[in-house]
Coordinates of C-alpha atoms in Angstrom, one line a residue:
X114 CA 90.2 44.6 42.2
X115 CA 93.4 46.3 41.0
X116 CA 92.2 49.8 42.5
X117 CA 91.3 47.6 45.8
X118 CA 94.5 45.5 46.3
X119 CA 96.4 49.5 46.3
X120 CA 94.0 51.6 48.5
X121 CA 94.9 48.7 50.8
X122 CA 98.6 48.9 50.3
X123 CA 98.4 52.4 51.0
X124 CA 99.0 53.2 47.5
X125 CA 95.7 55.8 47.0
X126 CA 97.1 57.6 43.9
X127 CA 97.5 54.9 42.1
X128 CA 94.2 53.5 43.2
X129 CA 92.4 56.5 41.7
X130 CA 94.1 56.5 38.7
X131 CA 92.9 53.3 37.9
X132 CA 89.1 54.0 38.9
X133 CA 89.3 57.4 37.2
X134 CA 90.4 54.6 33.6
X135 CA 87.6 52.2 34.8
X136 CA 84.7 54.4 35.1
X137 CA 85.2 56.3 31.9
X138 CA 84.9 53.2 29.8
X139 CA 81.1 52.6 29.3
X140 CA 79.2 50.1 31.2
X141 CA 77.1 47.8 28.7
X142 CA 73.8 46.1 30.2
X143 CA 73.2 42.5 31.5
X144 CA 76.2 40.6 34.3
X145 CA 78.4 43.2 33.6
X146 CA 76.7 46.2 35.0
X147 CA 77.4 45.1 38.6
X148 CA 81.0 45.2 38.1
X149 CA 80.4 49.0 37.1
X150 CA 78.4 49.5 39.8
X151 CA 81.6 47.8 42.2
X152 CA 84.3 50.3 40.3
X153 CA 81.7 53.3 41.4
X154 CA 81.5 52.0 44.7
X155 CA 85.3 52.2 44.8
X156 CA 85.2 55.3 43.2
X157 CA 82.6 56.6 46.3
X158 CA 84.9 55.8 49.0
X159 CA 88.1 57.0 47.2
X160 CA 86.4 60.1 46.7
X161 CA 85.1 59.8 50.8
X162 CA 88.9 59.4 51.8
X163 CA 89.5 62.3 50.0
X164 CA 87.6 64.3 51.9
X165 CA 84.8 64.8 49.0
X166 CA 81.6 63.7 50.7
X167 CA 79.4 65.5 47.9
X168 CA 81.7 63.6 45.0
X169 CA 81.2 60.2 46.8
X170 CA 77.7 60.5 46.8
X171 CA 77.6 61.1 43.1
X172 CA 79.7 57.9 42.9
X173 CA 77.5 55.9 44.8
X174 CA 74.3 57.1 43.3
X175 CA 76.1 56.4 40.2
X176 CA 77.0 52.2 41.1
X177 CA 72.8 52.7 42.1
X178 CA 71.8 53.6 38.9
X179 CA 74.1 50.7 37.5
X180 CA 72.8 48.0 39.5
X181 CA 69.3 47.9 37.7
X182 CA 67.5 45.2 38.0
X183 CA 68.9 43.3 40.9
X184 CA 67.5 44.8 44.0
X185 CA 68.3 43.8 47.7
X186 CA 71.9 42.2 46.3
X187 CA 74.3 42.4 49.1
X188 CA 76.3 45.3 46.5
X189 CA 73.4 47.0 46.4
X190 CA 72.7 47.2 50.2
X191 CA 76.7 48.3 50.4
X192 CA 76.1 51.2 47.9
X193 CA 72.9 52.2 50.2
X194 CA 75.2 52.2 53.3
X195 CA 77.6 53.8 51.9
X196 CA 75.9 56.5 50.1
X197 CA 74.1 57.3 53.7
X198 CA 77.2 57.5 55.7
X199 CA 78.3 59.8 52.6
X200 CA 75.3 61.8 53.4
X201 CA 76.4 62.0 57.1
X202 CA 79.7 62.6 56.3
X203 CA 78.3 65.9 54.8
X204 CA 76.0 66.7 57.3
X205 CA 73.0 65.8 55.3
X206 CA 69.7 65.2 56.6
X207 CA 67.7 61.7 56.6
X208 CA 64.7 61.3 55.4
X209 CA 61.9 60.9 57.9
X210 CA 60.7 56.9 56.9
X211 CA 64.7 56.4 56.9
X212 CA 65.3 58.2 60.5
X213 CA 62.3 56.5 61.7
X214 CA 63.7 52.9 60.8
X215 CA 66.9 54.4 62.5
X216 CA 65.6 54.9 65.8
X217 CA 63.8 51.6 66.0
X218 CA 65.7 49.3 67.5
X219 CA 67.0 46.2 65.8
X220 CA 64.6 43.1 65.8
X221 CA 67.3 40.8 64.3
X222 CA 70.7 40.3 62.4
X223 CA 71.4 43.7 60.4
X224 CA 72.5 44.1 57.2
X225 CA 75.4 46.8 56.8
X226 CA 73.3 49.1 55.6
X227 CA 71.1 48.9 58.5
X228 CA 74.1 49.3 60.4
X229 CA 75.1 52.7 57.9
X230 CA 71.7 54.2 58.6
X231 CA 72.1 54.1 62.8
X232 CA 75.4 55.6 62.0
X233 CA 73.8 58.5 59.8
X234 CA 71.1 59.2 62.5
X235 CA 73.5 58.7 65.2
X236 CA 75.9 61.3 64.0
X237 CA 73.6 64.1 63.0
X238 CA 72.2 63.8 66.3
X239 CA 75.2 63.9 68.0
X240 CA 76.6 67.2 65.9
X241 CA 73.5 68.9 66.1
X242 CA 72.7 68.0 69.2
X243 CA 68.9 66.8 68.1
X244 CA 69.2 63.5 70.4
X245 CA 70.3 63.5 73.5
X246 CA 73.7 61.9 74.4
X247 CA 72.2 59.2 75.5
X248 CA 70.1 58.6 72.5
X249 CA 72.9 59.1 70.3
X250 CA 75.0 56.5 72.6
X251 CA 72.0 53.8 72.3
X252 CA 72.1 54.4 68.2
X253 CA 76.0 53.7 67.9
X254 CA 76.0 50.7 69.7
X255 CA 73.0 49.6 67.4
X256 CA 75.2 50.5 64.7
X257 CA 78.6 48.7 66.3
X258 CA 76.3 45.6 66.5
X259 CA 77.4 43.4 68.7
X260 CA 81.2 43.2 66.8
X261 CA 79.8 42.9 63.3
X262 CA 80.2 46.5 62.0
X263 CA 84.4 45.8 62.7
X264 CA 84.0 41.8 61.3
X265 CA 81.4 42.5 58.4
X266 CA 81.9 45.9 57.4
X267 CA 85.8 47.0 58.5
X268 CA 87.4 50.2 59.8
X269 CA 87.1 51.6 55.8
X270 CA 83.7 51.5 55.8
X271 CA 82.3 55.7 56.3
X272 CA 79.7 53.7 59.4
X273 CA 82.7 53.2 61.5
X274 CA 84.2 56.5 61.2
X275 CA 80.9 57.9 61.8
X276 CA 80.2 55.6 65.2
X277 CA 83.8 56.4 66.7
X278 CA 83.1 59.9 66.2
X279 CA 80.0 59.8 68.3
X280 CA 81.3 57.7 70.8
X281 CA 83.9 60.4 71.3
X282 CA 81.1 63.0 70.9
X283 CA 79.1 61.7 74.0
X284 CA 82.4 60.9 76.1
X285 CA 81.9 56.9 76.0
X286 CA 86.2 57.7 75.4
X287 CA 87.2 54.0 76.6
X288 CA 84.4 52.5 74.4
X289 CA 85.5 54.0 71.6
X290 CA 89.4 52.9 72.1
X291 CA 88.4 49.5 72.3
X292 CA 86.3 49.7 69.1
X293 CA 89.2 51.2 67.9
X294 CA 91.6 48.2 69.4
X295 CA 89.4 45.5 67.4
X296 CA 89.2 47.0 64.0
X297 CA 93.2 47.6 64.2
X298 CA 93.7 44.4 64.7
X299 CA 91.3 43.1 62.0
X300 CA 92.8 45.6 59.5
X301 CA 96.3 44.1 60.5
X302 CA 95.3 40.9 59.8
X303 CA 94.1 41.3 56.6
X304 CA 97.0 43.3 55.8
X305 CA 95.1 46.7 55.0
X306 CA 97.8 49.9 55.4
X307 CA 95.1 51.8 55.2
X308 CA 92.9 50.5 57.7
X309 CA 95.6 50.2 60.0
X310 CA 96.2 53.9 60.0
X311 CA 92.4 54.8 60.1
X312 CA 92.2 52.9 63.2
X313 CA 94.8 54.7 64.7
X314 CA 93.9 57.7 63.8
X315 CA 90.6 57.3 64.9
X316 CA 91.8 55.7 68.4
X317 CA 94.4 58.6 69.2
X318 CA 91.5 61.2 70.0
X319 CA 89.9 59.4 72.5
X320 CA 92.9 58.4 74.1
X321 CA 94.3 62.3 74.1
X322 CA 90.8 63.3 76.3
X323 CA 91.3 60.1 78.4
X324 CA 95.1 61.9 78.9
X325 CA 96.9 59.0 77.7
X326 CA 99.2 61.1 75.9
X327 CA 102.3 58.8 75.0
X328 CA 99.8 56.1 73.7
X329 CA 98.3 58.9 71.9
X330 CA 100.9 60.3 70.4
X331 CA 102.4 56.7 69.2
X332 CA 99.1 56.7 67.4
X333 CA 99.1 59.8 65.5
X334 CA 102.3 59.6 64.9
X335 CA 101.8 55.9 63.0
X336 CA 98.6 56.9 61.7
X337 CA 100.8 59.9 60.3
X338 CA 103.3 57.6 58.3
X339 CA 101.1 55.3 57.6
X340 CA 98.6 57.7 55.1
X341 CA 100.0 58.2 51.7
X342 CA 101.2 61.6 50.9
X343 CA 98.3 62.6 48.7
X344 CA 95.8 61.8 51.8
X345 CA 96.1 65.1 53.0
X346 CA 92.7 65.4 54.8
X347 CA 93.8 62.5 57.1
X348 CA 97.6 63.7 57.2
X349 CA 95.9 66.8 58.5
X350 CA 94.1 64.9 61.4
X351 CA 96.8 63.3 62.8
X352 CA 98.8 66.8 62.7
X353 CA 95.8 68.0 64.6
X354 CA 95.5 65.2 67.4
X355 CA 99.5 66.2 67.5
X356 CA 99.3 69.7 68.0
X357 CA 96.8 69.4 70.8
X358 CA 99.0 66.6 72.5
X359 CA 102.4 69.4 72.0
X360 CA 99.7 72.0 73.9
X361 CA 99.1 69.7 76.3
X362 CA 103.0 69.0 76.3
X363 CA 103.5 72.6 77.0
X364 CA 105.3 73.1 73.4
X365 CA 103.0 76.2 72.1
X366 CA 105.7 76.6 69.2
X367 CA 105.3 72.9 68.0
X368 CA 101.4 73.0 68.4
X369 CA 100.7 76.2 66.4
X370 CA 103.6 74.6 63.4
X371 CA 101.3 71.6 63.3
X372 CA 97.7 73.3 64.1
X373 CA 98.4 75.8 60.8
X374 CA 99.8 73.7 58.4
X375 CA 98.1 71.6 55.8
X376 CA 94.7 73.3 56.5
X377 CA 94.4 73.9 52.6
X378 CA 93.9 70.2 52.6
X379 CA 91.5 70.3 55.9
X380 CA 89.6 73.5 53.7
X381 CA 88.5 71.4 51.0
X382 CA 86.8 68.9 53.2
X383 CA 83.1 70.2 54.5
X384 CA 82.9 67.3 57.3
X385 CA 86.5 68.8 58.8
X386 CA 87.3 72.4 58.4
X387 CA 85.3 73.9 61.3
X388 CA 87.5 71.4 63.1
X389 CA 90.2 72.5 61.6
X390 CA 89.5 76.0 62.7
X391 CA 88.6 75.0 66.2
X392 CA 92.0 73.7 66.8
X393 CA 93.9 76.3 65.3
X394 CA 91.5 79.1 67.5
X395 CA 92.5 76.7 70.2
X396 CA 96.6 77.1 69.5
X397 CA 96.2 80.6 68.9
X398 CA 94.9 81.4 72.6
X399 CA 97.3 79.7 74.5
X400 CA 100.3 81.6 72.5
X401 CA 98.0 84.7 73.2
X402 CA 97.2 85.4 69.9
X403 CA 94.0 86.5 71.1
X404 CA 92.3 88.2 68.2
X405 CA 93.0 85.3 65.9
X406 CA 91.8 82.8 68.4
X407 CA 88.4 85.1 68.5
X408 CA 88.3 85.6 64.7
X409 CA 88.5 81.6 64.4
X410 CA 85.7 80.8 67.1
X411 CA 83.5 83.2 65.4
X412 CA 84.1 81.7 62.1
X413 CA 83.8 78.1 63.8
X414 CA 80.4 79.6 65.1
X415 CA 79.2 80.8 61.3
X416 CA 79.7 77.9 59.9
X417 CA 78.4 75.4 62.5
X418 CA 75.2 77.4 63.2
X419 CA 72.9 75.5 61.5
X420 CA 74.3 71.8 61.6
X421 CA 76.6 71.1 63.9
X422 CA 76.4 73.9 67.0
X423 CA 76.9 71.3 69.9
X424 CA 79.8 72.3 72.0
X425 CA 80.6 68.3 72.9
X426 CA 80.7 67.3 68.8
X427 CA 84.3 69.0 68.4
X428 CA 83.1 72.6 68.0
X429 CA 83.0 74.7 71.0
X430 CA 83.4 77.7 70.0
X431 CA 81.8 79.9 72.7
X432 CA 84.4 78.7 75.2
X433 CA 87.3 79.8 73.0
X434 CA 85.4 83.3 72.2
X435 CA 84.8 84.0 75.9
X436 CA 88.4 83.0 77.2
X437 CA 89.5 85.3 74.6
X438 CA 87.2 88.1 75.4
X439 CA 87.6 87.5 79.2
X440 CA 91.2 88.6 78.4
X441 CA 90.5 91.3 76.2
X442 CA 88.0 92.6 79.4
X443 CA 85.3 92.2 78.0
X444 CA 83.4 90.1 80.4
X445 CA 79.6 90.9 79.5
X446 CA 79.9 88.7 76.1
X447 CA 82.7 86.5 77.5
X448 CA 79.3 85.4 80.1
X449 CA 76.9 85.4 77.7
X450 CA 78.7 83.2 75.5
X451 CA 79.7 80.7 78.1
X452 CA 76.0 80.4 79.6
X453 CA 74.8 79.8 75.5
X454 CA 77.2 77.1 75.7
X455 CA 76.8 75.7 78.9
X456 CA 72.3 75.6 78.2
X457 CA 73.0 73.7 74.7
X458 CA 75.7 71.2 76.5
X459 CA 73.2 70.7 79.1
X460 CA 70.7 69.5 77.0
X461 CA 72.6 67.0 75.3
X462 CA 74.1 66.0 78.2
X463 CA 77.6 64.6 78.2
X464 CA 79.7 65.5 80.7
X465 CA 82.3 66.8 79.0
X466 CA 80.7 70.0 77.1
X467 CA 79.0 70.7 80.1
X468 CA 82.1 70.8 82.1
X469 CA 84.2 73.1 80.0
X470 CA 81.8 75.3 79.5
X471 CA 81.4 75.6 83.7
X472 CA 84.9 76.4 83.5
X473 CA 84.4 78.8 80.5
X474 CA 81.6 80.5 83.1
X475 CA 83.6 80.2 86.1
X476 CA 86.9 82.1 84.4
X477 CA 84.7 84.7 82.4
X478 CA 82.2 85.7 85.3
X479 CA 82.8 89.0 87.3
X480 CA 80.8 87.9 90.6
X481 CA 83.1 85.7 92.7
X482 CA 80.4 83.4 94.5
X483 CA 79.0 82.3 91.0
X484 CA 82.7 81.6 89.5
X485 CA 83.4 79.0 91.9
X486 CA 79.9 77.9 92.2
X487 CA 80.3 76.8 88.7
X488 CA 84.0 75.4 88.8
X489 CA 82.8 73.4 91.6
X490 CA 80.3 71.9 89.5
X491 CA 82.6 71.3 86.9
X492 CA 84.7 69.5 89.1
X493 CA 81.9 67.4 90.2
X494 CA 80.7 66.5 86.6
X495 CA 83.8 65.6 84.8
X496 CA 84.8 63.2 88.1
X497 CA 82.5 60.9 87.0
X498 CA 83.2 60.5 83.6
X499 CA 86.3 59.6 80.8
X500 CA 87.2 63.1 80.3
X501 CA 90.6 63.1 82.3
X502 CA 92.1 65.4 80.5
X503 CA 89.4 68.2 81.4
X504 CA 88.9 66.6 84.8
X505 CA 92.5 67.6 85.6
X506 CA 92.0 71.5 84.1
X507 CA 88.7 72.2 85.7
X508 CA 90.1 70.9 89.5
X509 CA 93.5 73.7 88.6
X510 CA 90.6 76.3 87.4
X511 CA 88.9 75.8 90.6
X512 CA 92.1 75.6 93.3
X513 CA 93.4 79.1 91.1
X514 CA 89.8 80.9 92.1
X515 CA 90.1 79.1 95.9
X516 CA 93.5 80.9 96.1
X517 CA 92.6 83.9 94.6
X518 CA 89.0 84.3 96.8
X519 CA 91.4 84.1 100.0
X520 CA 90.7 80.6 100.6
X521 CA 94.0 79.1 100.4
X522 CA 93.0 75.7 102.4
X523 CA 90.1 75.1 100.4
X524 CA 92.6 75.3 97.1
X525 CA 95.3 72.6 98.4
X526 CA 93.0 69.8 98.0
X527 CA 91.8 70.5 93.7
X528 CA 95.2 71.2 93.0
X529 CA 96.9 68.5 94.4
X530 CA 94.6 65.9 93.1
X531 CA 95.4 68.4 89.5
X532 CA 99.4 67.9 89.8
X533 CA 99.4 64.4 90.5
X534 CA 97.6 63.9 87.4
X535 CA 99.2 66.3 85.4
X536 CA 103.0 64.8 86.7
X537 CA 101.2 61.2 85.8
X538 CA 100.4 61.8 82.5
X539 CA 102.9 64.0 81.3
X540 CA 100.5 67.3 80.9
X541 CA 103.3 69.7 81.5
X542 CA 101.0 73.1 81.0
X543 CA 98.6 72.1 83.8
X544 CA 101.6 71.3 86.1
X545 CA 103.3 73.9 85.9
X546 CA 100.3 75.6 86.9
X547 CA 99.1 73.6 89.6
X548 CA 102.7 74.0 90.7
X549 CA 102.5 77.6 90.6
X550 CA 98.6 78.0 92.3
X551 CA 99.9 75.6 95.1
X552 CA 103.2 77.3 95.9
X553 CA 100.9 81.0 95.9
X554 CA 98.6 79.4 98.2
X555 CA 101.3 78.0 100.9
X556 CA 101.8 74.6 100.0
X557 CA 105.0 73.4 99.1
X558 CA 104.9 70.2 96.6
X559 CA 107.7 68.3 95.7
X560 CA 110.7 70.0 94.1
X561 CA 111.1 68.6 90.6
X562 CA 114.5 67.8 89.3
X563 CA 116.2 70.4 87.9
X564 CA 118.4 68.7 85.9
X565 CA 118.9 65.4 84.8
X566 CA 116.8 62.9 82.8
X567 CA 113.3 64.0 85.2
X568 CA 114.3 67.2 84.4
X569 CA 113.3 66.8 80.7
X570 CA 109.7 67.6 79.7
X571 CA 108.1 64.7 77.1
X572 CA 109.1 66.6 74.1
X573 CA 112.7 67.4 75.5
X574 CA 113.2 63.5 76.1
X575 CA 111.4 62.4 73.0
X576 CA 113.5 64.1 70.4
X577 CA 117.1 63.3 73.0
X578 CA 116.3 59.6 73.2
X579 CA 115.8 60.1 68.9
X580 CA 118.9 62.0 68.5
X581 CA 121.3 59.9 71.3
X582 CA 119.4 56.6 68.8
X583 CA 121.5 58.3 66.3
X584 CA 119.2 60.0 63.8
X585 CA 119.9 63.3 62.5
X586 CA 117.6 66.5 63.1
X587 CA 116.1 66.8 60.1
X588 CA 115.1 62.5 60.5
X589 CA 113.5 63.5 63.4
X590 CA 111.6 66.5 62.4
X591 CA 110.2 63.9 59.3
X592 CA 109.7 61.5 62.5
X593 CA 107.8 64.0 64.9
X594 CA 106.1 65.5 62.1
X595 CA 107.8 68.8 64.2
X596 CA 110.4 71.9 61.9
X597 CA 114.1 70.9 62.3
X598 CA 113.6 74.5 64.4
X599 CA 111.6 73.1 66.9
X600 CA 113.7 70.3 67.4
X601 CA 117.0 72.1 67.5
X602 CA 115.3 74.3 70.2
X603 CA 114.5 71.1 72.4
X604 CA 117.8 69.5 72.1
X605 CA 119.4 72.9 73.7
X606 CA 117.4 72.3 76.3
X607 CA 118.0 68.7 76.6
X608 CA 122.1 69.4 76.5
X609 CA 121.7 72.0 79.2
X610 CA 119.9 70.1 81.1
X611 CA 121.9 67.1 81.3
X612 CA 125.0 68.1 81.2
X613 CA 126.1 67.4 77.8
X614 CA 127.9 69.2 75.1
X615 CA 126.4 67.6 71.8
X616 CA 124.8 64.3 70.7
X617 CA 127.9 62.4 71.7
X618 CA 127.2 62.6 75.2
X619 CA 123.3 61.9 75.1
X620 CA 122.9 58.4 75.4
X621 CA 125.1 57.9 78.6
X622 CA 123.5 61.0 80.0
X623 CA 120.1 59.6 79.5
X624 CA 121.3 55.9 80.9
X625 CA 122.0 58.1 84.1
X626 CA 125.5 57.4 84.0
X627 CA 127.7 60.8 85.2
X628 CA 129.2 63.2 82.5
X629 CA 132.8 62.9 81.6

C-alpha cells in the first residue's frame, strides 16, 4: 500500500525501493500469500513503467505462483491481465485457445482480464499487421468496453496503453483522444500524478497526427514534468512527441536536440527503441543528414522484420530509406522500397500508411505519369480520414509535381487547400513550402507579416511570451524541454522581429503596443 500511495504521487524511486524490501522477505503459506502475490503485482507494473516488459512478466508469474489455491480471485484475474499485456508489451505471441477467446466477441460483462487479452491480440495484430485494421479496430473497442477499461481498470493498467496505441495504429486519432480525455480525468480525480501524465502522454500523439499542435504540445510538455526523473522511458516519449511537433514547427535544431537525447533510456526498452530510432531517422533527414537517416531506417527495418513490420504501427521505415535514397539518386531501391511499403499498408488498410507511402512512391518514382498518379491517390485517401497532418503534406507533394510537370493551374488548387491548413495549424515547414510551390507556379498568396507579433513562428512566440512572463533562459529551456542554445537563438529572432532590444521591451511589443 506504501509502494501504491508513491507510484501515484509520482514518487517511482521510492516506490521501488519499497517493493524491492517487500519482495525479498519470504512469503509464508495460508491468508498471507495473497498479499505477496499484491507486492509482485506492484512489482510487475513498476518493472512495466520501467520499460522492462521481460522483468514484469517474471513479476507477475511470480504473484501467480503465490496465489495458490485461490483460483478465479479478482487478484488473480488482475495478475492474468497484466501478465498478458506484459507479453504484448514485448511483442509476445498468444497462445492459440487464448487468441481464439480474443477474437470472439464478448457475450457479457468482462472481467479485466478479458479486457487484457483483446488488448494483447489487438496489438500484435496491429504491429504485425496479422488483422486487418479493421479487425484490430473491432478488438480495441472490445477491450475499451463500453467505458469500463478507464472506470474498472485505469489509465495504469498495460490494456490501456496497449488499446490507445492501436487506436492510433489504425488512425481512429479522435477516438483515441477522447479515450484519452476520460481516463485523464479519472486519474485527476483520484489524484494519480502518474496517471495524469500517462494520459497525456498517451493523448499528445494522436493529437500531433490530427495537427493539433498547441494542444499537443501542452500535453507533452505536462506529461514531461509530470514523470519522475528516473522514468526515463516515458521522459523519452514525450521528448519524442516534442521533437516531431519542433519538425513540424520548422525548428530542425530543437527536433534533432530532443529526437537524440535520452535514447539510452529508450535502448533498454524492447517495446520502444525501434521507435526511438524511427524518430531520430526521421530528424535526421529533414536536417539532411542523409546517411544517418538511411543507417536508422535500415536498423528500424532489422529489428522490426519479424514482429512489428507494418508501416501504420509507428515503424515505417521504407518511406524514410527511399526519401533518403531518392536524394542520394538512387531511385531503383528508393521504388522498390516504397511499393514494399505501400503492398503491406494496403493490406492492413488504414489510411494513413497507405497514404505516406503513395507519397513515398510519388517523390521516389522516375516516370512522371505514375508519380502524380499516386500523389493523387494519396490525396484522395488521407481526405477521408484523421490523418491531417499527412493530409496537408501529401496535397503540397502533389501541387510541387503539378508545378513541376508544367501544369501550374492544376497545382493552385492542392496547395492552397495545403497552406490554409498549414497557416491554421501552425505547421511552419509545409507553409513555407506551399508558399514557395504556389508563388513558382504564378499564384500570389497572401504576404505574411514580416515583422511584428504574426511575424513570429510558434517557437519564436512560445519562448518570447515565456521570457517577456519574466523567466530566465535557462527556466525556459527546463520548461520547453529545449538547450538554453536553442532558446537564445529564437529570442534573436523574436527581438529582430519585433523591434525590441532585450527582454524589457517584449511584453509591450507582443501587446502590439509601438516600440519606444
Amino acid at each position: 500500500e506504501a509502494a501504491t500511495r508513491e507510484r501515484e504521487a509520482g514518487r517511482h524511486a521510492e516506490a521501488a525501493a519499497l517493493l524491492e524490501r517487500a519482495v525479498e522477505e519470504p512469503c509464508p503459506p495460508g491468508d498471507r500469500a495473497a498479499a505477496c502475490a499484491e507486492l509482485w503485482l506492484a512489482r510487475g507494473h513498476q518493472r512495466l513503467a520501467d520499460g522492462d516488459p521481460a522483468g514484469a512478466r517474471q513479476a507477475f508469474a511470480a504473484g501467480l505462483d503465490h496465489v495458490g489455491d485461490a483460483p478465479g480471485t479478482p487478484l488473480e484475474r488482475e495478475l492474468h491481465a497484466a501478465h498478458a499485456a506484459a507479453e504484448a508489451f514485448a511483442l509476445a505471441g498468444m497462445p492459440d485457445d487464448e487468441l481464439d477467446r480474443a477474437l470472439t466477441p464478448p457475450s457479457g460483462r468482462q472481467s479485466g482480464r478479458d479486457r487484457s487479452m483483446r488488448a494483447h491480440a489487438a496489438i500484435i495484430g496491429a504491429r504485425s499487421g496479422a488483422l486487418p485494421a479493421e479487425r484490430a479496430l473491432e478488438l480495441a473497442r472490445w477491450a475499451i468496453d463500453g467505458g469500463a477499461l478507464v472506470a474498472e481498470d485505469g489509465v495504469e493498467a498495460p490494456a490501456f496503453s496497449l488499446v490507445t496505441a492501436t487506436l492510433h495504429f489504425v488512425d481512429a486519432l479522435e477516438e483515441s483522444v477522447a479515450l484519452c480525455t476520460a481516463a485523464l480525468a479519472d486519474a485527476e480525480a483520484r489524484g494519480s500524478a502518474f496517471g495524469a501524465a500517462l494520459a497525456r502522454y498517451l493523448r499528445a500523439a494522436p493529437l500531433l497526427r490530427l495537427a493539433r499542435l498547441d494542444e499537443m504540445r501542452r500535453d507533452a510538455t505536462a506529461a514531461a514534468a509530470g514523470f519522475p526523473p528516473d522514468e526515463g522511458i516515458w521522459r523519452y516519449g514525450a521528448d519524442r512527441l516534442l521533437a516531431l511537433a519542433a519538425l513540424e514547427e520548422g525548428d530542425v535544431a530543437a527536433a534533432v536536440e530532443l529526437a537524440t537525447r535520452r535514447m539510452e533510456d529508450a535502448r533498454a526498452a524492447e517495446a520502444i527503441w525501434a521507435i526511438a530510432l524511427q524518430t531520430r531517422a526521421t530528424v535526421r533527414l529533414a536536417a539532411g543528414d542523409l546517411d544517418g537517416a538511411l543507417a536508422d531506417a535500415n536498423e528500424v527495418g532489422a529489428l522490426v522484420a519479424d514482429t512489428a513490420d507494418n508501416p501504420n504501427a509507428g515503424v515505417g521505415w521504407r518511406s524514410i530509406a527511399a526519401r533518403a535514397l531518392t536524394v542520394l539518386g538512387e531511385r531503383t531501391e528508393a521504388v522498390r522500397l516504397a511499393r514494399a511499403e505501400l503492398r503491406i499498408a494496403r493490406r492492413f488498410g488504414a489510411a494513413g500508411g497507405i497514404g505516406v507511402a503513395l507519397v513515398t512512391l510519388g517523390i521516389a518514382e522516375r516516370d512522371r505519369t505514375t508519380s502524380l498518379r499516386a500523389l493523387a491517390e494519396a490525396v484522395d485517401v488521407l481526405a477521408h480520414s484523421d490523418c491531417r497532418l499527412d493530409a496537408c503534406a501529401a496535397r503540397v507533394e502533389l501541387g510541387a509535381a503539378l508545378r513541376r510537370a508544367g501544369r501550374r493551374g492544376d497545382a493552385r488548387a492542392p496547395l492552397t487547400a495545403a497552406l490554409d491548413v498549414a497557416e491554421r495549424h501552425g505547421l511552419v515547414m509545409l507553409r513555407d513550402r506551399a508558399e514557395h510551390e504556389l508563388r513558382a507556379a504564378g499564384a500570389r498568396p497572401r504576404r505574411r507579416a514580416l515583422a511584428g507579433v504574426p511575424s513570429l513562428t510558434p517557437s519564436e512566440e512560445r519562448i518570447a511570451r515565456l521570457a517577456a512572463s519574466g523567466r530566465s533562459n535557462p527556466a525556459i529551456a527546463a520548461e520547453l524541454f529545449v538547450s538554453r542554445k536553442t532558446v537564445e537563438y529564437h529570442l534573436s529572432n523574436a527581438y529582430r522581429k519585433l523591434g525590441v532590444r532585450g527582454r524589457d521591451g517584449l511584453a509591450a511589443a507582443l501587446a502590439g503596443e509601438p516600440a519606444v
